[in-house]
Amino acid sequence: MTAFAAARPLTPIVERTTPCKICATASPLFDVVDYHEDCYESDGRRMTLSGIPIYYYRCPGCGFLFTRAFDDWGLTDMTSPATTLEKVAPTLDVAERHNHNFVPLLKEWFGDGLSALRLLDLGEDKLAASLRQSGIPADRPEPGPARLRTASPLTAGPYDVILAFNIFEQLTEPLAFMKQIDQVTAPDGLLLVATPLSDGVDPAAAGIRRRPLRYISPRREQYSIFNAASLALAFGSAGFRLAGFRQGIHIGLRSLPAFAERLFEERAGWFSSSSLSGSR
């Protein structure tokens, strides 16, 4: 008689539901991708599979799409193998081009009064240095990646303008991050954010089908994918209103500052917060 070994039981490696990081609604698993999944693979640069599954959840309440795979990276050794896997420079998309050309954009928006404003750049590029070279006071926080700043609070301020370009998708604790922004922003300060929004662009992130996920790329630190509703809730947690979208930038304000009045008088090129679907 042939003897058969008992089958090894298979058990889930992540929770099937988890509280949404924005509104705390119980959020079911939405999809899983390999750590090397890359939203820029259309340009022909594709890495072999890593064997590291990254699970994403989608909130049925606010639509926020997120993973918990990196929630402890701010508390652990950042030299582990998964953090040092090869990264390649992406082809610049619209938001990133705005990022690199933001000095003239700021000058266009705020005119001669720009040099009198105090700015905080939360990005990891050379924007702050470029602003200072142009005679515009701009600070950068330390240490580096935005996702770690929940463990290293921002303490300076108050700032008139907070620049957060290609940062929000890297956040593992978005509400904790917004709390820090609240603490360093002037009462009438502006929050300027460039981050991909899923709604209206990606049928998968809207819950119509699962894949492909347009903006999902774990190795490029895309852990949190907002839609208009979840971005507005995140802004609101720190008292900001998602006031509109212009030239690739989402704009948050608590009260309209005098230095930004002309922005809201010149409505050309603006979209209201209710028409943000598919914007970046």
mmCIF file of C-alpha atoms in Angstrom:
data_model
loop_
_atom_site.group_PDB
_atom_site.id
_atom_site.type_symbol
_atom_site.label_atom_id
_atom_site.label_comp_id
_atom_site.label_asym_id
_atom_site.label_seq_id
_atom_site.Cartn_x
_atom_site.Cartn_y
_atom_site.Cartn_z
ATOM 1 C CA MET A 1 0.000 0.000 0.000
ATOM 2 C CA THR A 2 1.311 3.411 -0.946
ATOM 3 C CA ALA A 3 1.757 5.796 1.987
ATOM 4 C CA PHE A 4 0.981 9.446 1.485
ATOM 5 C CA ALA A 5 2.503 12.141 3.618
ATOM 6 C CA ALA A 6 0.094 14.544 5.234
ATOM 7 C CA ALA A 7 -0.195 17.782 3.250
ATOM 8 C CA ARG A 8 1.450 20.802 4.801
ATOM 9 C CA PRO A 9 -1.280 23.254 5.767
ATOM 10 C CA LEU A 10 -1.249 26.587 3.940
ATOM 11 C CA THR A 11 -1.838 29.669 6.050
ATOM 12 C CA PRO A 12 -2.244 33.344 5.089
ATOM 13 C CA ILE A 13 0.858 35.499 5.543
ATOM 14 C CA VAL A 14 -1.082 38.751 5.965
ATOM 15 C CA GLU A 15 -4.395 39.730 7.537
ATOM 16 C CA ARG A 16 -7.345 39.547 5.146
ATOM 17 C CA THR A 17 -8.668 42.896 6.377
ATOM 18 C CA THR A 18 -7.021 45.841 8.097
ATOM 19 C CA PRO A 19 -8.143 49.299 9.233
ATOM 20 C CA CYS A 20 -7.781 51.985 6.591
ATOM 21 C CA LYS A 21 -4.894 54.328 7.369
ATOM 22 C CA ILE A 22 -7.066 57.322 6.496
ATOM 23 C CA CYS A 23 -10.605 56.662 7.782
ATOM 24 C CA ALA A 24 -10.169 53.433 9.830
ATOM 25 C CA THR A 25 -12.781 51.524 7.783
ATOM 26 C CA ALA A 26 -12.131 47.766 7.635
ATOM 27 C CA SER A 27 -10.320 47.321 4.309
ATOM 28 C CA PRO A 28 -10.092 43.963 2.502
ATOM 29 C CA LEU A 29 -7.160 42.689 0.497
ATOM 30 C CA PHE A 30 -7.268 44.084 -3.027
ATOM 31 C CA ASP A 31 -4.270 42.642 -4.870
ATOM 32 C CA VAL A 32 -0.725 41.352 -4.508
ATOM 33 C CA VAL A 33 2.326 42.263 -6.578
ATOM 34 C CA ASP A 34 5.942 41.194 -6.589
ATOM 35 C CA TYR A 35 8.350 43.612 -4.891
ATOM 36 C CA HIS A 36 9.916 44.240 -8.314
ATOM 37 C CA GLU A 37 6.576 45.287 -9.855
ATOM 38 C CA ASP A 38 7.282 48.462 -11.779
ATOM 39 C CA CYS A 39 4.808 50.910 -13.237
ATOM 40 C CA TYR A 40 7.503 51.988 -15.711
ATOM 41 C CA GLU A 41 7.918 48.539 -17.290
ATOM 42 C CA SER A 42 6.398 49.803 -20.538
ATOM 43 C CA ASP A 43 9.781 51.336 -21.371
ATOM 44 C CA GLY A 44 11.285 47.836 -21.554
ATOM 45 C CA ARG A 45 13.226 47.804 -18.271
ATOM 46 C CA ARG A 46 11.927 44.829 -16.341
ATOM 47 C CA MET A 47 13.506 43.087 -13.358
ATOM 48 C CA THR A 48 13.222 39.402 -12.584
ATOM 49 C CA LEU A 49 10.734 38.407 -9.904
ATOM 50 C CA SER A 50 12.064 38.850 -6.371
ATOM 51 C CA GLY A 51 9.815 36.270 -4.712
ATOM 52 C CA ILE A 52 8.740 38.917 -2.185
ATOM 53 C CA PRO A 53 4.938 39.351 -2.271
ATOM 54 C CA ILE A 54 3.580 42.801 -1.426
ATOM 55 C CA TYR A 55 -0.125 42.836 -0.560
ATOM 56 C CA TYR A 56 -2.280 45.926 -1.051
ATOM 57 C CA TYR A 57 -5.590 46.762 0.607
ATOM 58 C CA ARG A 58 -8.321 49.052 -0.700
ATOM 59 C CA CYS A 59 -10.662 50.943 1.611
ATOM 60 C CA PRO A 60 -14.345 50.575 0.644
ATOM 61 C CA GLY A 61 -15.070 53.822 2.446
ATOM 62 C CA CYS A 62 -12.651 56.421 1.075
ATOM 63 C CA GLY A 63 -10.966 54.441 -1.700
ATOM 64 C CA PHE A 64 -7.442 54.677 -0.281
ATOM 65 C CA LEU A 65 -5.122 51.973 -1.692
ATOM 66 C CA PHE A 66 -2.241 50.957 0.572
ATOM 67 C CA THR A 67 0.118 48.270 1.828
ATOM 68 C CA ARG A 68 1.305 47.469 5.341
ATOM 69 C CA ALA A 69 4.421 45.640 4.138
ATOM 70 C CA PHE A 70 6.661 48.619 4.940
ATOM 71 C CA ASP A 71 4.979 49.951 8.069
ATOM 72 C CA ASP A 72 7.933 49.041 10.291
ATOM 73 C CA TRP A 73 10.692 50.341 8.032
ATOM 74 C CA GLY A 74 11.021 53.477 10.107
ATOM 75 C CA LEU A 75 11.831 51.341 13.134
ATOM 76 C CA THR A 76 14.152 48.720 11.638
ATOM 77 C CA ASP A 77 17.529 48.463 9.970
ATOM 78 C CA MET A 78 17.207 50.046 6.535
ATOM 79 C CA THR A 79 20.104 47.961 5.176
ATOM 80 C CA SER A 80 18.085 44.746 4.850
ATOM 81 C CA PRO A 81 18.262 43.088 1.400
ATOM 82 C CA ALA A 82 14.800 44.208 0.321
ATOM 83 C CA THR A 83 15.796 47.852 0.689
ATOM 84 C CA THR A 84 18.972 47.588 -1.356
ATOM 85 C CA LEU A 85 17.591 45.855 -4.440
ATOM 86 C CA GLU A 86 18.409 47.530 -7.729
ATOM 87 C CA LYS A 87 16.514 50.676 -8.623
ATOM 88 C CA VAL A 88 16.486 52.318 -12.028
ATOM 89 C CA ALA A 89 15.766 55.922 -12.835
ATOM 90 C CA PRO A 90 12.219 56.273 -14.171
ATOM 91 C CA THR A 91 11.181 58.132 -17.257
ATOM 92 C CA LEU A 92 9.988 61.523 -15.994
ATOM 93 C CA ASP A 93 6.200 61.879 -15.986
ATOM 94 C CA VAL A 94 4.209 65.106 -15.850
ATOM 95 C CA ALA A 95 4.371 65.545 -12.080
ATOM 96 C CA GLU A 96 8.106 64.896 -11.930
ATOM 97 C CA ARG A 97 8.740 67.395 -14.731
ATOM 98 C CA HIS A 98 6.792 69.957 -12.717
ATOM 99 C CA ASN A 99 8.966 69.034 -9.748
ATOM 100 C CA HIS A 100 12.190 69.843 -11.602
ATOM 101 C CA ASN A 101 10.735 73.083 -13.041
ATOM 102 C CA PHE A 102 9.078 74.265 -9.865
ATOM 103 C CA VAL A 103 11.236 77.351 -9.281
ATOM 104 C CA PRO A 104 9.797 79.255 -12.262
ATOM 105 C CA LEU A 105 6.343 77.902 -11.421
ATOM 106 C CA LEU A 106 6.561 79.326 -7.887
ATOM 107 C CA LYS A 107 7.720 82.657 -9.296
ATOM 108 C CA GLU A 108 4.761 82.644 -11.660
ATOM 109 C CA TRP A 109 2.322 81.891 -8.842
ATOM 110 C CA PHE A 110 3.586 84.220 -6.120
ATOM 111 C CA GLY A 111 5.430 86.933 -8.042
ATOM 112 C CA ASP A 112 7.727 89.364 -6.291
ATOM 113 C CA GLY A 113 6.409 88.368 -2.871
ATOM 114 C CA LEU A 114 7.958 84.901 -3.136
ATOM 115 C CA SER A 115 11.300 85.934 -1.633
ATOM 116 C CA ALA A 116 9.500 87.072 1.523
ATOM 117 C CA LEU A 117 7.872 83.669 2.103
ATOM 118 C CA ARG A 118 9.312 80.872 4.195
ATOM 119 C CA LEU A 119 9.238 77.520 2.383
ATOM 120 C CA LEU A 120 9.803 73.924 3.482
ATOM 121 C CA ASP A 121 10.652 71.373 0.787
ATOM 122 C CA LEU A 122 9.904 67.800 1.873
ATOM 123 C CA GLY A 123 11.286 66.203 -1.293
ATOM 124 C CA GLU A 124 14.494 64.287 -1.819
ATOM 125 C CA ASP A 125 15.758 66.213 -4.852
ATOM 126 C CA LYS A 126 17.643 69.503 -5.228
ATOM 127 C CA LEU A 127 14.590 71.764 -5.237
ATOM 128 C CA ALA A 128 15.377 73.472 -1.911
ATOM 129 C CA ALA A 129 18.937 74.222 -3.020
ATOM 130 C CA SER A 130 17.670 75.582 -6.353
ATOM 131 C CA LEU A 131 15.225 77.824 -4.540
ATOM 132 C CA ARG A 132 17.927 79.183 -2.248
ATOM 133 C CA GLN A 133 20.193 79.820 -5.234
ATOM 134 C CA SER A 134 17.367 81.865 -6.711
ATOM 135 C CA GLY A 135 17.200 83.986 -3.562
ATOM 136 C CA ILE A 136 14.144 82.204 -2.192
ATOM 137 C CA PRO A 137 14.437 80.964 1.431
ATOM 138 C CA ALA A 138 13.725 77.222 1.513
ATOM 139 C CA ASP A 139 14.511 74.629 4.167
ATOM 140 C CA ARG A 140 14.735 70.845 4.062
ATOM 141 C CA PRO A 141 14.082 68.491 6.992
ATOM 142 C CA GLU A 142 16.519 65.881 8.229
ATOM 143 C CA PRO A 143 16.797 62.935 7.909
ATOM 144 C CA GLY A 144 15.861 61.949 4.359
ATOM 145 C CA PRO A 145 12.918 59.786 3.285
ATOM 146 C CA ALA A 146 9.472 61.124 4.119
ATOM 147 C CA ARG A 147 8.230 57.795 5.394
ATOM 148 C CA LEU A 148 10.740 57.953 8.268
ATOM 149 C CA ARG A 149 9.815 61.393 9.520
ATOM 150 C CA THR A 150 7.142 60.066 11.839
ATOM 151 C CA ALA A 151 10.075 58.919 13.981
ATOM 152 C CA SER A 152 11.937 62.212 13.500
ATOM 153 C CA PRO A 153 9.423 65.041 13.909
ATOM 154 C CA LEU A 154 9.628 68.294 12.000
ATOM 155 C CA THR A 155 10.424 70.955 14.578
ATOM 156 C CA ALA A 156 11.095 74.164 12.636
ATOM 157 C CA GLY A 157 8.554 76.620 11.302
ATOM 158 C CA PRO A 158 6.125 78.142 10.947
ATOM 159 C CA TYR A 159 6.302 77.931 7.157
ATOM 160 C CA ASP A 160 4.181 79.826 4.657
ATOM 161 C CA VAL A 161 4.381 77.107 1.989
ATOM 162 C CA ILE A 162 4.993 73.360 2.361
ATOM 163 C CA LEU A 163 6.187 71.594 -0.801
ATOM 164 C CA ALA A 164 5.485 67.847 -0.898
ATOM 165 C CA PHE A 165 6.342 66.569 -4.368
ATOM 166 C CA ASN A 166 6.284 62.793 -4.961
ATOM 167 C CA ILE A 167 6.148 62.292 -1.202
ATOM 168 C CA PHE A 168 2.606 61.239 -0.310
ATOM 169 C CA GLU A 169 2.816 57.944 -2.196
ATOM 170 C CA GLN A 170 5.843 57.050 -0.027
ATOM 171 C CA LEU A 171 4.060 57.568 3.283
ATOM 172 C CA THR A 172 3.407 54.604 5.551
ATOM 173 C CA GLU A 173 1.658 56.731 8.200
ATOM 174 C CA PRO A 174 -0.081 59.531 6.287
ATOM 175 C CA LEU A 175 -2.119 60.940 9.184
ATOM 176 C CA ALA A 176 0.922 61.072 11.480
ATOM 177 C CA PHE A 177 2.761 62.867 8.694
ATOM 178 C CA MET A 178 -0.095 65.359 8.291
ATOM 179 C CA LYS A 179 0.028 66.028 12.032
ATOM 180 C CA GLN A 180 3.666 67.045 11.657
ATOM 181 C CA ILE A 181 2.812 69.281 8.704
ATOM 182 C CA ASP A 182 0.105 70.920 10.821
ATOM 183 C CA GLN A 183 2.651 71.712 13.540
ATOM 184 C CA VAL A 184 5.070 73.530 11.232
ATOM 185 C CA THR A 185 2.654 75.351 8.907
ATOM 186 C CA ALA A 186 1.570 78.923 9.520
ATOM 187 C CA PRO A 187 -2.175 79.344 10.234
ATOM 188 C CA ASP A 188 -2.698 80.697 6.710
ATOM 189 C CA GLY A 189 -0.003 78.541 5.094
ATOM 190 C CA LEU A 190 -0.365 76.570 1.861
ATOM 191 C CA LEU A 191 0.276 72.858 1.315
ATOM 192 C CA LEU A 192 1.320 72.031 -2.253
ATOM 193 C CA VAL A 193 1.282 68.310 -3.123
ATOM 194 C CA ALA A 194 2.103 66.332 -6.261
ATOM 195 C CA THR A 195 0.983 62.705 -5.995
ATOM 196 C CA PRO A 196 -0.837 60.297 -8.343
ATOM 197 C CA LEU A 197 -4.595 59.993 -7.905
ATOM 198 C CA SER A 198 -6.157 56.670 -8.847
ATOM 199 C CA ASP A 199 -9.756 57.601 -9.513
ATOM 200 C CA GLY A 200 -10.790 58.290 -13.077
ATOM 201 C CA VAL A 201 -7.454 56.977 -14.381
ATOM 202 C CA ASP A 202 -7.021 53.431 -13.151
ATOM 203 C CA PRO A 203 -10.047 51.081 -13.356
ATOM 204 C CA ALA A 204 -8.223 48.648 -11.069
ATOM 205 C CA ALA A 205 -7.787 51.076 -8.199
ATOM 206 C CA ALA A 206 -11.412 52.123 -8.647
ATOM 207 C CA GLY A 207 -12.442 48.566 -7.868
ATOM 208 C CA ILE A 208 -13.641 47.641 -11.358
ATOM 209 C CA ARG A 209 -10.930 45.054 -11.916
ATOM 210 C CA ARG A 210 -7.774 44.085 -10.124
ATOM 211 C CA ARG A 211 -4.830 44.696 -12.429
ATOM 212 C CA PRO A 212 -2.807 46.373 -13.791
ATOM 213 C CA LEU A 213 -2.342 48.934 -11.029
ATOM 214 C CA ARG A 214 -1.025 51.971 -12.826
ATOM 215 C CA TYR A 215 0.883 53.546 -9.963
ATOM 216 C CA ILE A 216 1.890 50.467 -7.974
ATOM 217 C CA SER A 217 5.647 50.000 -7.755
ATOM 218 C CA PRO A 218 6.874 48.883 -4.307
ATOM 219 C CA ARG A 219 10.559 49.142 -5.160
ATOM 220 C CA ARG A 220 9.962 52.754 -6.189
ATOM 221 C CA GLU A 221 8.475 53.399 -2.755
ATOM 222 C CA GLN A 222 4.877 53.711 -3.946
ATOM 223 C CA TYR A 223 3.104 52.388 -0.875
ATOM 224 C CA SER A 224 0.073 54.699 -0.604
ATOM 225 C CA ILE A 225 -2.136 55.533 -3.583
ATOM 226 C CA PHE A 226 -4.683 58.258 -2.942
ATOM 227 C CA ASN A 227 -7.850 59.188 -4.757
ATOM 228 C CA ALA A 228 -9.537 62.584 -4.456
ATOM 229 C CA ALA A 229 -11.666 61.485 -1.485
ATOM 230 C CA SER A 230 -8.847 60.007 0.603
ATOM 231 C CA LEU A 231 -6.511 62.908 -0.204
ATOM 232 C CA ALA A 232 -9.183 65.358 0.954
ATOM 233 C CA LEU A 233 -9.620 63.376 4.192
ATOM 234 C CA ALA A 234 -5.862 63.338 4.796
ATOM 235 C CA PHE A 235 -5.696 67.097 4.227
ATOM 236 C CA GLY A 236 -8.701 67.584 6.502
ATOM 237 C CA SER A 237 -7.041 65.702 9.374
ATOM 238 C CA ALA A 238 -4.692 68.697 9.707
ATOM 239 C CA GLY A 239 -7.338 71.327 9.025
ATOM 240 C CA PHE A 240 -6.522 71.811 5.339
ATOM 241 C CA ARG A 241 -9.159 71.994 2.619
ATOM 242 C CA LEU A 242 -8.348 70.465 -0.754
ATOM 243 C CA ALA A 243 -8.940 73.708 -2.619
ATOM 244 C CA GLY A 244 -8.044 72.769 -6.175
ATOM 245 C CA PHE A 245 -5.577 71.457 -8.718
ATOM 246 C CA ARG A 246 -3.355 73.477 -11.005
ATOM 247 C CA GLN A 247 -0.383 72.627 -13.230
ATOM 248 C CA GLY A 248 0.146 69.221 -11.629
ATOM 249 C CA ILE A 249 -0.209 70.450 -8.035
ATOM 250 C CA HIS A 250 -2.927 69.718 -5.470
ATOM 251 C CA ILE A 251 -3.422 72.739 -3.236
ATOM 252 C CA GLY A 252 -4.440 72.623 0.420
ATOM 253 C CA LEU A 253 -5.292 75.660 2.524
ATOM 254 C CA ARG A 254 -6.907 76.460 5.858
ATOM 255 C CA SER A 255 -7.593 80.115 5.150
ATOM 256 C CA LEU A 256 -6.674 82.055 2.035
ATOM 257 C CA PRO A 257 -3.359 83.868 2.635
ATOM 258 C CA ALA A 258 -2.883 87.305 1.200
ATOM 259 C CA PHE A 259 0.148 86.133 -0.775
ATOM 260 C CA ALA A 260 -2.020 83.582 -2.653
ATOM 261 C CA GLU A 261 -5.056 85.734 -3.376
ATOM 262 C CA ARG A 262 -4.119 86.311 -6.978
ATOM 263 C CA LEU A 263 -3.884 82.562 -7.528
ATOM 264 C CA PHE A 264 -7.545 82.185 -6.714
ATOM 265 C CA GLU A 265 -8.539 85.296 -8.636
ATOM 266 C CA GLU A 266 -6.900 84.006 -11.805
ATOM 267 C CA ARG A 267 -8.995 80.877 -12.271
ATOM 268 C CA ALA A 268 -7.535 79.892 -15.654
ATOM 269 C CA GLY A 269 -5.908 76.482 -15.401
ATOM 270 C CA TRP A 270 -7.668 75.556 -12.144
ATOM 271 C CA PHE A 271 -9.784 72.538 -11.351
ATOM 272 C CA SER A 272 -12.021 72.325 -8.304
ATOM 273 C CA SER A 273 -11.534 69.551 -5.761
ATOM 274 C CA SER A 274 -14.701 67.889 -7.138
ATOM 275 C CA SER A 275 -13.072 67.493 -10.561
ATOM 276 C CA LEU A 276 -9.758 66.032 -9.451
ATOM 277 C CA SER A 277 -10.437 62.499 -10.711
ATOM 278 C CA GLY A 278 -7.519 61.287 -12.761
ATOM 279 C CA SER A 279 -5.333 64.268 -12.002
ATOM 280 C CA ARG A 280 -1.755 64.293 -10.975
#
